mmCIF file of C-alpha atoms and ligand atoms in Angstrom:
data_model
loop_
_atom_site.group_PDB
_atom_site.id
_atom_site.type_symbol
_atom_site.label_atom_id
_atom_site.label_comp_id
_atom_site.label_asym_id
_atom_site.label_seq_id
_atom_site.Cartn_x
_atom_site.Cartn_y
_atom_site.Cartn_z
ATOM 1 C CA MET A 257 0.338 0.145 0.466
ATOM 2 C CA THR A 258 0.968 3.411 -0.812
ATOM 3 C CA LYS A 259 2.230 5.437 2.216
ATOM 4 C CA LYS A 260 1.527 9.207 2.108
ATOM 5 C CA ILE A 261 4.331 11.833 3.460
ATOM 6 C CA ALA A 262 3.373 15.608 3.621
ATOM 7 C CA VAL A 263 6.848 17.326 2.774
ATOM 8 C CA LEU A 264 7.094 20.632 4.046
ATOM 9 C CA PRO A 265 10.163 22.028 3.635
ATOM 10 C CA GLY A 266 10.053 25.523 5.204
ATOM 11 C CA ASP A 267 12.467 28.387 4.691
ATOM 12 C CA GLY A 268 16.121 29.090 4.890
ATOM 13 C CA ILE A 269 18.020 26.075 4.300
ATOM 14 C CA GLY A 270 14.973 24.064 4.782
ATOM 15 C CA PRO A 271 13.937 23.361 0.576
ATOM 16 C CA GLU A 272 17.843 22.214 0.195
ATOM 17 C CA ILE A 273 17.884 20.020 3.136
ATOM 18 C CA VAL A 274 14.676 18.355 2.463
ATOM 19 C CA ALA A 275 15.468 17.959 -0.839
ATOM 20 C CA GLN A 276 18.311 15.433 -0.055
ATOM 21 C CA ALA A 277 16.256 13.507 2.188
ATOM 22 C CA VAL A 278 13.402 13.507 -0.527
ATOM 23 C CA LYS A 279 16.061 11.968 -2.488
ATOM 24 C CA VAL A 280 17.092 9.323 -0.761
ATOM 25 C CA LEU A 281 13.564 8.354 -0.292
ATOM 26 C CA LYS A 282 12.839 7.826 -3.698
ATOM 27 C CA ALA A 283 15.844 6.170 -4.233
ATOM 28 C CA MET A 284 14.011 3.472 -2.732
ATOM 29 C CA PRO A 285 11.152 2.793 -4.837
ATOM 30 C CA GLU A 286 10.123 0.087 -2.649
ATOM 31 C CA LEU A 287 9.359 2.140 0.160
ATOM 32 C CA ASN A 288 5.687 3.158 -2.024
ATOM 33 C CA LEU A 289 5.779 6.545 -0.727
ATOM 34 C CA GLU A 290 3.555 9.049 -2.065
ATOM 35 C CA MET A 291 5.363 12.829 -1.261
ATOM 36 C CA GLU A 292 3.220 15.893 -1.501
ATOM 37 C CA GLU A 293 4.953 19.279 -0.533
ATOM 38 C CA ALA A 294 3.088 22.435 0.834
ATOM 39 C CA ALA A 295 4.233 25.438 2.737
ATOM 40 C CA ILE A 296 4.686 26.052 6.344
ATOM 41 C CA GLY A 297 6.655 28.693 8.238
ATOM 42 C CA GLY A 298 7.615 31.982 6.762
ATOM 43 C CA ALA A 299 6.785 30.197 2.973
ATOM 44 C CA GLY A 300 3.319 29.876 4.333
ATOM 45 C CA TYR A 301 2.778 33.322 5.262
ATOM 46 C CA ASP A 302 4.458 34.377 1.401
ATOM 47 C CA THR A 303 2.018 32.553 -0.040
ATOM 48 C CA ALA A 304 -1.143 31.708 2.051
ATOM 49 C CA GLY A 305 -0.751 34.866 4.617
ATOM 50 C CA ASP A 306 -0.788 32.413 7.388
ATOM 51 C CA PRO A 307 2.527 30.380 8.649
ATOM 52 C CA LEU A 308 0.426 26.914 8.917
ATOM 53 C CA PRO A 309 -1.932 27.374 6.020
ATOM 54 C CA GLU A 310 -5.341 25.429 6.204
ATOM 55 C CA ALA A 311 -4.155 23.644 3.234
ATOM 56 C CA THR A 312 -0.983 22.530 4.899
ATOM 57 C CA LEU A 313 -2.771 21.497 8.117
ATOM 58 C CA LYS A 314 -5.235 19.169 5.627
ATOM 59 C CA LEU A 315 -2.678 17.659 4.211
ATOM 60 C CA ALA A 316 -0.905 16.826 7.197
ATOM 61 C CA ARG A 317 -3.456 15.507 8.782
ATOM 62 C CA ALA A 318 -4.228 13.388 6.065
ATOM 63 C CA ALA A 319 -1.010 12.038 5.550
ATOM 64 C CA ASP A 320 0.824 9.196 6.944
ATOM 65 C CA ALA A 321 3.610 11.043 8.672
ATOM 66 C CA VAL A 322 5.021 15.140 7.769
ATOM 67 C CA LEU A 323 8.666 15.452 6.984
ATOM 68 C CA LEU A 324 9.761 19.367 7.586
ATOM 69 C CA GLY A 325 12.851 21.463 7.056
ATOM 70 C CA ALA A 326 12.946 24.249 9.229
ATOM 71 C CA VAL A 327 11.030 27.553 10.048
ATOM 72 C CA GLY A 328 11.859 31.160 10.106
ATOM 73 C CA GLY A 329 13.781 33.886 8.766
ATOM 74 C CA PRO A 330 15.004 37.466 10.081
ATOM 75 C CA GLN A 331 12.398 38.620 7.064
ATOM 76 C CA TYR A 332 9.389 37.530 9.315
ATOM 77 C CA ASP A 333 10.685 39.063 13.293
ATOM 78 C CA LYS A 334 8.852 41.902 12.916
ATOM 79 C CA LEU A 335 5.173 40.181 11.736
ATOM 80 C CA ASP A 336 2.483 39.878 14.514
ATOM 81 C CA ARG A 337 3.162 37.597 17.026
ATOM 82 C CA PRO A 338 0.670 34.540 15.686
ATOM 83 C CA LEU A 339 1.840 35.265 11.628
ATOM 84 C CA ARG A 340 5.139 34.347 12.553
ATOM 85 C CA PRO A 341 6.803 31.222 11.142
ATOM 86 C CA GLU A 342 7.768 29.767 14.688
ATOM 87 C CA ARG A 343 3.766 29.925 15.511
ATOM 88 C CA GLY A 344 3.433 27.714 12.643
ATOM 89 C CA LEU A 345 5.659 25.280 13.827
ATOM 90 C CA LEU A 346 4.055 24.905 17.043
ATOM 91 C CA ARG A 347 0.321 25.144 15.990
ATOM 92 C CA ILE A 348 1.293 22.041 13.738
ATOM 93 C CA ARG A 349 2.814 20.397 16.860
ATOM 94 C CA LYS A 350 -0.147 20.875 18.894
ATOM 95 C CA GLU A 351 -2.885 20.622 16.121
ATOM 96 C CA LEU A 352 -1.728 16.906 15.225
ATOM 97 C CA ASN A 353 -1.220 15.989 18.666
ATOM 98 C CA LEU A 354 2.801 15.521 18.846
ATOM 99 C CA PHE A 355 3.479 15.419 22.415
ATOM 100 C CA ALA A 356 6.631 13.040 22.540
ATOM 101 C CA ASN A 357 9.699 14.487 20.936
ATOM 102 C CA LEU A 358 12.413 12.330 20.579
ATOM 103 C CA ARG A 359 15.711 13.667 20.079
ATOM 104 C CA PRO A 360 18.650 11.090 20.002
ATOM 105 C CA ALA A 361 22.311 12.386 20.158
ATOM 106 C CA LEU A 362 24.758 10.312 18.518
ATOM 107 C CA LEU A 363 28.347 10.264 17.970
ATOM 108 C CA TYR A 364 29.257 8.905 14.962
ATOM 109 C CA PRO A 365 33.196 7.450 15.583
ATOM 110 C CA GLU A 366 33.945 9.343 12.380
ATOM 111 C CA LEU A 367 32.867 12.604 13.896
ATOM 112 C CA ALA A 368 34.670 12.218 17.590
ATOM 113 C CA ASP A 369 37.208 14.749 15.939
ATOM 114 C CA ALA A 370 34.561 17.652 15.416
ATOM 115 C CA SER A 371 32.617 17.680 18.475
ATOM 116 C CA SER A 372 34.135 20.294 20.594
ATOM 117 C CA LEU A 373 34.302 17.387 23.647
ATOM 118 C CA LYS A 374 37.371 15.406 24.293
ATOM 119 C CA PRO A 375 36.882 12.420 22.186
ATOM 120 C CA GLU A 376 37.133 10.319 25.945
ATOM 121 C CA VAL A 377 34.105 12.195 26.761
ATOM 122 C CA VAL A 378 31.831 11.741 23.835
ATOM 123 C CA SER A 379 33.253 8.394 22.224
ATOM 124 C CA GLY A 380 30.906 5.855 21.909
ATOM 125 C CA LEU A 381 27.506 8.265 22.953
ATOM 126 C CA ASP A 382 24.336 7.190 22.565
ATOM 127 C CA ILE A 383 21.404 9.389 24.352
ATOM 128 C CA MET A 384 17.819 9.657 23.618
ATOM 129 C CA ILE A 385 16.261 12.747 24.334
ATOM 130 C CA VAL A 386 12.422 12.700 24.938
ATOM 131 C CA ARG A 387 11.076 15.951 25.119
ATOM 132 C CA GLU A 388 7.130 17.130 26.088
ATOM 133 C CA LEU A 389 6.403 18.906 23.111
ATOM 134 C CA THR A 390 2.561 20.231 23.722
ATOM 135 C CA GLY A 391 2.359 21.789 26.575
ATOM 136 C CA ASP A 392 4.848 24.031 29.275
ATOM 137 C CA VAL A 393 5.723 27.136 28.455
ATOM 138 C CA TYR A 394 5.281 27.044 24.914
ATOM 139 C CA PHE A 395 1.408 26.588 25.544
ATOM 140 C CA GLY A 396 0.293 27.928 28.970
ATOM 141 C CA GLN A 397 -2.412 30.948 29.015
ATOM 142 C CA PRO A 398 -2.429 33.944 29.846
ATOM 143 C CA ARG A 399 0.332 34.907 27.983
ATOM 144 C CA GLY A 400 1.574 38.016 26.847
ATOM 145 C CA ILE A 401 2.889 41.773 27.127
ATOM 146 C CA GLU A 402 0.755 44.387 28.652
ATOM 147 C CA VAL A 403 1.349 47.613 30.918
ATOM 148 C CA ARG A 404 1.344 46.952 34.432
ATOM 149 C CA ASN A 405 1.938 49.884 36.939
ATOM 150 C CA GLY A 406 2.736 52.161 34.210
ATOM 151 C CA GLU A 407 5.800 49.501 32.828
ATOM 152 C CA ARG A 408 5.615 46.883 30.554
ATOM 153 C CA VAL A 409 5.236 43.010 31.569
ATOM 154 C CA GLY A 410 5.813 40.313 29.854
ATOM 155 C CA PHE A 411 4.961 36.854 30.971
ATOM 156 C CA ASN A 412 4.288 33.276 29.975
ATOM 157 C CA THR A 413 2.569 30.299 32.044
ATOM 158 C CA MET A 414 4.488 26.949 32.841
ATOM 159 C CA ILE A 415 2.244 24.512 33.474
ATOM 160 C CA TYR A 416 1.773 20.759 33.133
ATOM 161 C CA SER A 417 -1.589 18.451 34.178
ATOM 162 C CA GLU A 418 -0.808 15.212 35.162
ATOM 163 C CA SER A 419 -1.567 13.380 32.249
ATOM 164 C CA GLU A 420 0.684 15.182 29.821
ATOM 165 C CA VAL A 421 3.533 14.237 32.021
ATOM 166 C CA ARG A 422 1.973 10.563 32.469
ATOM 167 C CA ARG A 423 1.596 10.139 28.751
ATOM 168 C CA VAL A 424 5.071 11.394 27.893
ATOM 169 C CA ALA A 425 6.602 9.740 30.772
ATOM 170 C CA ARG A 426 4.971 6.569 29.402
ATOM 171 C CA VAL A 427 6.764 6.822 26.101
ATOM 172 C CA ALA A 428 10.263 7.514 27.183
ATOM 173 C CA PHE A 429 9.454 3.963 29.892
ATOM 174 C CA ASP A 430 8.698 1.981 27.008
ATOM 175 C CA ILE A 431 11.944 3.639 25.245
ATOM 176 C CA ALA A 432 14.235 3.072 28.393
ATOM 177 C CA MET A 433 12.864 -0.555 28.081
ATOM 178 C CA LYS A 434 14.444 -1.002 24.828
ATOM 179 C CA ARG A 435 17.651 0.560 25.351
ATOM 180 C CA GLY A 436 19.977 0.379 28.214
ATOM 181 C CA LYS A 437 17.060 0.728 31.088
ATOM 182 C CA LYS A 438 17.897 3.533 32.524
ATOM 183 C CA LEU A 439 15.814 7.153 32.540
ATOM 184 C CA CYS A 440 16.467 10.357 34.352
ATOM 185 C CA SER A 441 13.809 12.670 34.460
ATOM 186 C CA VAL A 442 14.781 16.585 34.208
ATOM 187 C CA GLU A 443 13.098 19.182 36.085
ATOM 188 C CA LYS A 444 13.429 22.215 38.633
ATOM 189 C CA ALA A 445 11.109 20.720 41.394
ATOM 190 C CA ASN A 446 13.530 23.095 43.496
ATOM 191 C CA VAL A 447 12.170 25.847 42.626
ATOM 192 C CA LEU A 448 9.219 24.901 40.737
ATOM 193 C CA GLU A 449 5.431 23.832 41.356
ATOM 194 C CA CYS A 450 5.312 22.398 37.782
ATOM 195 C CA SER A 451 8.213 20.556 38.183
ATOM 196 C CA GLU A 452 7.303 19.396 41.481
ATOM 197 C CA LEU A 453 4.152 17.099 40.134
ATOM 198 C CA TRP A 454 6.278 16.232 37.003
ATOM 199 C CA LYS A 455 8.549 14.315 39.282
ATOM 200 C CA GLU A 456 5.742 13.183 41.330
ATOM 201 C CA VAL A 457 3.952 11.226 38.539
ATOM 202 C CA VAL A 458 7.085 10.556 36.817
ATOM 203 C CA LEU A 459 7.486 8.247 39.847
ATOM 204 C CA GLU A 460 4.084 6.737 39.769
ATOM 205 C CA VAL A 461 5.014 6.071 36.280
ATOM 206 C CA SER A 462 8.029 4.099 37.309
ATOM 207 C CA LYS A 463 5.774 1.734 39.443
ATOM 208 C CA GLU A 464 4.548 0.194 36.223
ATOM 209 C CA TYR A 465 8.316 -0.304 35.100
ATOM 210 C CA PRO A 466 9.948 -1.884 37.990
ATOM 211 C CA GLU A 467 12.593 -2.801 35.381
ATOM 212 C CA VAL A 468 14.092 0.628 34.660
ATOM 213 C CA GLU A 469 16.301 2.332 36.817
ATOM 214 C CA LEU A 470 15.010 6.219 37.308
ATOM 215 C CA SER A 471 16.771 9.062 38.545
ATOM 216 C CA HIS A 472 15.534 12.465 39.053
ATOM 217 C CA MET A 473 18.244 15.300 38.121
ATOM 218 C CA TYR A 474 17.690 19.617 38.201
ATOM 219 C CA VAL A 475 17.909 21.248 34.898
ATOM 220 C CA ASP A 476 20.649 23.302 35.366
ATOM 221 C CA ASN A 477 22.676 20.054 36.501
ATOM 222 C CA ALA A 478 21.917 18.108 33.908
ATOM 223 C CA ALA A 479 22.996 20.727 31.659
ATOM 224 C CA MET A 480 26.548 20.669 33.739
ATOM 225 C CA GLN A 481 26.688 16.879 33.509
ATOM 226 C CA LEU A 482 25.802 16.501 29.624
ATOM 227 C CA VAL A 483 29.149 18.244 28.884
ATOM 228 C CA LYS A 484 31.243 16.809 32.412
ATOM 229 C CA TRP A 485 30.397 13.152 31.221
ATOM 230 C CA PRO A 486 27.168 12.553 29.006
ATOM 231 C CA LYS A 487 27.849 8.668 28.753
ATOM 232 C CA GLN A 488 26.217 8.856 32.675
ATOM 233 C CA PHE A 489 22.970 9.244 30.615
ATOM 234 C CA ASP A 490 20.579 6.870 28.730
ATOM 235 C CA VAL A 491 17.094 8.302 28.035
ATOM 236 C CA ILE A 492 16.501 11.410 29.706
ATOM 237 C CA VAL A 493 12.567 12.914 29.522
ATOM 238 C CA THR A 494 12.196 16.663 30.668
ATOM 239 C CA GLY A 495 9.850 19.384 29.408
ATOM 240 C CA ASN A 496 9.396 21.286 26.335
ATOM 241 C CA ILE A 497 11.428 24.568 27.659
ATOM 242 C CA PHE A 498 14.033 22.399 28.833
ATOM 243 C CA GLY A 499 14.171 19.934 25.959
ATOM 244 C CA ASP A 500 14.660 22.450 23.538
ATOM 245 C CA ILE A 501 17.613 24.004 25.655
ATOM 246 C CA LEU A 502 19.230 20.607 26.639
ATOM 247 C CA SER A 503 18.880 19.095 23.302
ATOM 248 C CA ASP A 504 20.573 21.942 21.388
ATOM 249 C CA GLN A 505 23.557 21.690 23.794
ATOM 250 C CA ALA A 506 23.955 17.459 23.328
ATOM 251 C CA SER A 507 23.931 17.911 19.715
ATOM 252 C CA MET A 508 27.191 19.522 20.309
ATOM 253 C CA LEU A 509 28.459 16.173 21.858
ATOM 254 C CA SER A 510 27.626 14.666 18.379
ATOM 255 C CA GLY A 511 29.866 16.941 16.862
ATOM 256 C CA SER A 512 27.298 19.483 15.189
ATOM 257 C CA ILE A 513 23.886 20.682 15.441
ATOM 258 C CA GLY A 514 23.302 19.894 11.468
ATOM 259 C CA MET A 515 23.785 15.984 12.893
ATOM 260 C CA LEU A 516 20.079 15.184 15.087
ATOM 261 C CA PRO A 517 17.413 14.359 13.997
ATOM 262 C CA SER A 518 13.892 14.242 15.425
ATOM 263 C CA ALA A 519 10.699 12.244 15.528
ATOM 264 C CA SER A 520 7.667 13.985 17.378
ATOM 265 C CA LEU A 521 4.930 11.292 17.699
ATOM 266 C CA ASP A 522 1.470 11.665 18.560
ATOM 267 C CA GLU A 523 -0.206 8.292 20.583
ATOM 268 C CA ASN A 524 -0.251 6.211 17.637
ATOM 269 C CA ASN A 525 2.906 6.749 16.156
ATOM 270 C CA LYS A 526 1.861 8.987 13.585
ATOM 271 C CA GLY A 527 4.703 11.877 13.447
ATOM 272 C CA MET A 528 6.257 14.690 12.036
ATOM 273 C CA TYR A 529 10.097 14.553 11.519
ATOM 274 C CA GLU A 530 12.496 17.124 11.133
ATOM 275 C CA PRO A 531 15.864 18.352 11.979
ATOM 276 C CA ILE A 532 16.545 19.720 15.905
ATOM 277 C CA HIS A 533 18.144 22.809 13.872
ATOM 278 C CA GLY A 534 16.412 25.846 12.402
ATOM 279 C CA SER A 535 16.666 27.301 9.462
ATOM 280 C CA ALA A 536 19.880 29.137 9.300
ATOM 281 C CA PRO A 537 19.410 32.107 7.203
ATOM 282 C CA ASP A 538 22.799 33.111 7.322
ATOM 283 C CA ILE A 539 23.817 30.078 4.744
ATOM 284 C CA ALA A 540 20.218 29.391 3.095
ATOM 285 C CA GLY A 541 20.637 29.128 -0.590
ATOM 286 C CA LYS A 542 24.486 28.440 -0.603
ATOM 287 C CA ASN A 543 24.152 24.795 -0.763
ATOM 288 C CA ILE A 544 26.256 24.484 2.079
ATOM 289 C CA ALA A 545 23.980 22.980 4.563
ATOM 290 C CA ASN A 546 24.313 19.788 6.666
ATOM 291 C CA PRO A 547 21.449 17.576 5.244
ATOM 292 C CA LEU A 548 22.118 14.574 7.445
ATOM 293 C CA ALA A 549 19.824 15.371 10.612
ATOM 294 C CA THR A 550 17.366 15.432 7.506
ATOM 295 C CA ILE A 551 18.008 12.179 6.207
ATOM 296 C CA LEU A 552 18.225 10.730 9.566
ATOM 297 C CA SER A 553 14.645 11.778 10.302
ATOM 298 C CA ALA A 554 13.836 10.151 7.100
ATOM 299 C CA ALA A 555 14.808 7.360 8.691
ATOM 300 C CA MET A 556 13.345 7.904 12.249
ATOM 301 C CA MET A 557 9.963 7.868 9.669
ATOM 302 C CA LEU A 558 10.682 4.666 8.624
ATOM 303 C CA ARG A 559 11.405 3.055 12.272
ATOM 304 C CA TYR A 560 8.737 4.983 13.902
ATOM 305 C CA THR A 561 5.405 5.708 12.098
ATOM 306 C CA PHE A 562 6.253 2.697 9.322
ATOM 307 C CA GLY A 563 7.832 -0.203 11.898
ATOM 308 C CA ASP A 564 10.254 -0.420 9.379
ATOM 309 C CA GLU A 565 13.470 -1.024 10.775
ATOM 310 C CA ALA A 566 15.639 -2.803 8.176
ATOM 311 C CA ASN A 567 15.423 0.493 5.852
ATOM 312 C CA ALA A 568 15.618 2.836 8.614
ATOM 313 C CA ALA A 569 19.017 1.246 9.582
ATOM 314 C CA ARG A 570 19.472 1.065 5.704
ATOM 315 C CA ILE A 571 20.038 4.856 5.629
ATOM 316 C CA GLU A 572 21.825 5.297 8.461
ATOM 317 C CA ALA A 573 24.570 2.369 7.506
ATOM 318 C CA ALA A 574 24.585 4.663 4.402
ATOM 319 C CA VAL A 575 25.186 7.814 6.542
ATOM 320 C CA ARG A 576 27.987 6.158 8.208
ATOM 321 C CA GLN A 577 29.338 5.075 5.036
ATOM 322 C CA VAL A 578 29.932 8.523 3.880
ATOM 323 C CA LEU A 579 31.250 9.650 6.647
ATOM 324 C CA ALA A 580 33.697 6.669 6.776
ATOM 325 C CA ASP A 581 34.729 7.857 3.364
ATOM 326 C CA GLY A 582 35.379 10.819 4.441
ATOM 327 C CA MET A 583 32.703 13.436 3.556
ATOM 328 C CA ARG A 584 31.891 16.334 5.180
ATOM 329 C CA THR A 585 29.929 19.586 5.044
ATOM 330 C CA ALA A 586 31.195 22.658 6.633
ATOM 331 C CA ASP A 587 29.801 22.537 9.712
ATOM 332 C CA ILE A 588 32.031 18.924 10.106
ATOM 333 C CA HIS A 589 34.661 19.820 7.978
ATOM 334 C CA THR A 590 38.229 19.015 9.499
ATOM 335 C CA ALA A 591 41.645 18.884 8.625
ATOM 336 C CA GLY A 592 41.838 15.594 6.087
ATOM 337 C CA THR A 593 38.318 14.918 5.238
ATOM 338 C CA LYS A 594 36.332 16.094 1.972
ATOM 339 C CA LYS A 595 34.637 18.946 1.963
ATOM 340 C CA VAL A 596 31.051 18.621 -0.209
ATOM 341 C CA SER A 597 27.979 20.461 -1.182
ATOM 342 C CA CYS A 598 24.520 19.805 0.803
ATOM 343 C CA SER A 599 23.438 18.361 -2.586
ATOM 344 C CA GLU A 600 26.760 16.146 -3.141
ATOM 345 C CA MET A 601 26.170 14.641 0.491
ATOM 346 C CA GLY A 602 23.351 13.974 -0.449
ATOM 347 C CA ASP A 603 24.222 12.006 -3.681
ATOM 348 C CA ALA A 604 26.861 10.361 -1.733
ATOM 349 C CA VAL A 605 24.109 8.766 0.801
ATOM 350 C CA VAL A 606 21.812 7.471 -2.278
ATOM 351 C CA ALA A 607 25.092 6.336 -3.790
ATOM 352 C CA ALA A 608 26.206 4.425 -0.151
ATOM 353 C CA LEU A 609 22.344 2.934 0.074
ATOM 354 C CA ASN A 610 23.562 -0.160 -2.415
HETATM 355 C C1 IPM B 4 13.320 23.360 18.429
HETATM 356 C C2 IPM B 4 13.131 24.681 17.825
HETATM 357 C C3 IPM B 4 11.562 25.757 18.011
HETATM 358 C C4 IPM B 4 11.649 25.454 19.402
HETATM 359 C C5 IPM B 4 11.292 26.744 17.537
HETATM 360 C C6 IPM B 4 11.790 26.950 15.895
HETATM 361 C C7 IPM B 4 10.136 27.175 17.600
HETATM 362 O O1 IPM B 4 13.969 25.523 18.424
HETATM 363 O O2 IPM B 4 12.367 22.651 17.338
HETATM 364 O O3 IPM B 4 13.771 22.626 19.142
HETATM 365 O O4 IPM B 4 11.775 26.095 20.041
HETATM 366 O O5 IPM B 4 10.647 24.072 19.599
HETATM 367 MG MG1 MG B 5 15.099 24.465 19.718
#
């Protein structure tokens, strides 16, 4: 049966990197994928006056999975807040109920030199960050900027319900069961009530998973431990804002933010797949961006939404092969390796598939 993929390139380097992932997927006709493109982010605003055009949301709902590039650009920063590209991304996550965001931080041995940390600290690194994606201060009400007592104040609401914590905790425990059976829940329970509840609910859920060794860590300490000795972590589960920050940090352990894919899943493993990096307007259109995070996101799509472990592993092996062959985009380029463009990297992955 054909599977429908909504392809949303977005802004900046989005179209370039998504084109490479699409090329890789098209090189595997046995997957039976039908891909259709639509605009999101600034591109959505430009074409339909909305960062998440109605037609795009409809296509995404009807699709089995969504492949997304990146959104945002300086030309949109002055728009009214609801019209900004980032709002389109947040809305599609919310509309599709993609509450579980999986961000694996993995070091390919060939990239040990590209990491800013010592090779012995990062070699063999394999962490899965499970970030809650549809709650927290990102969506909490009230929010706004208003005048109080003669001056402007900006405010947001950090809020989690126990059901929101429970469902993402279960996803994280399930993943831990398939990996090293270690889960670290990251919060700030020494200061925030929201985190206090988070911790309590994670503890309750842990009773369903007696085999998983659960630990708790404050987010400031977690940020420190991630660069001090990242290999102590197996699976990390955390809220939306802490996960946003820690996953960017973890990306540096793996050499470049251009290497980290992600999967955002609903209750039924329908998902949206995107690199964790942004639209990088400074290098857009130059064909120098690293497409590997997007290509690896396509691999995650095969694994999580389509249950096709073999073909997911095939794409990942091809990525490993091109790195072993010494091919590097500018962000991961080091002495003695071959600098290639975004599209050359995509071609190399296609060639390595076979
Ligand atoms: C991410 C990004 C987004 C987020 C932005 C672009 C809204 O940083 O996916 O990590 O904050 O979630
Ligand atoms: Mg982020």
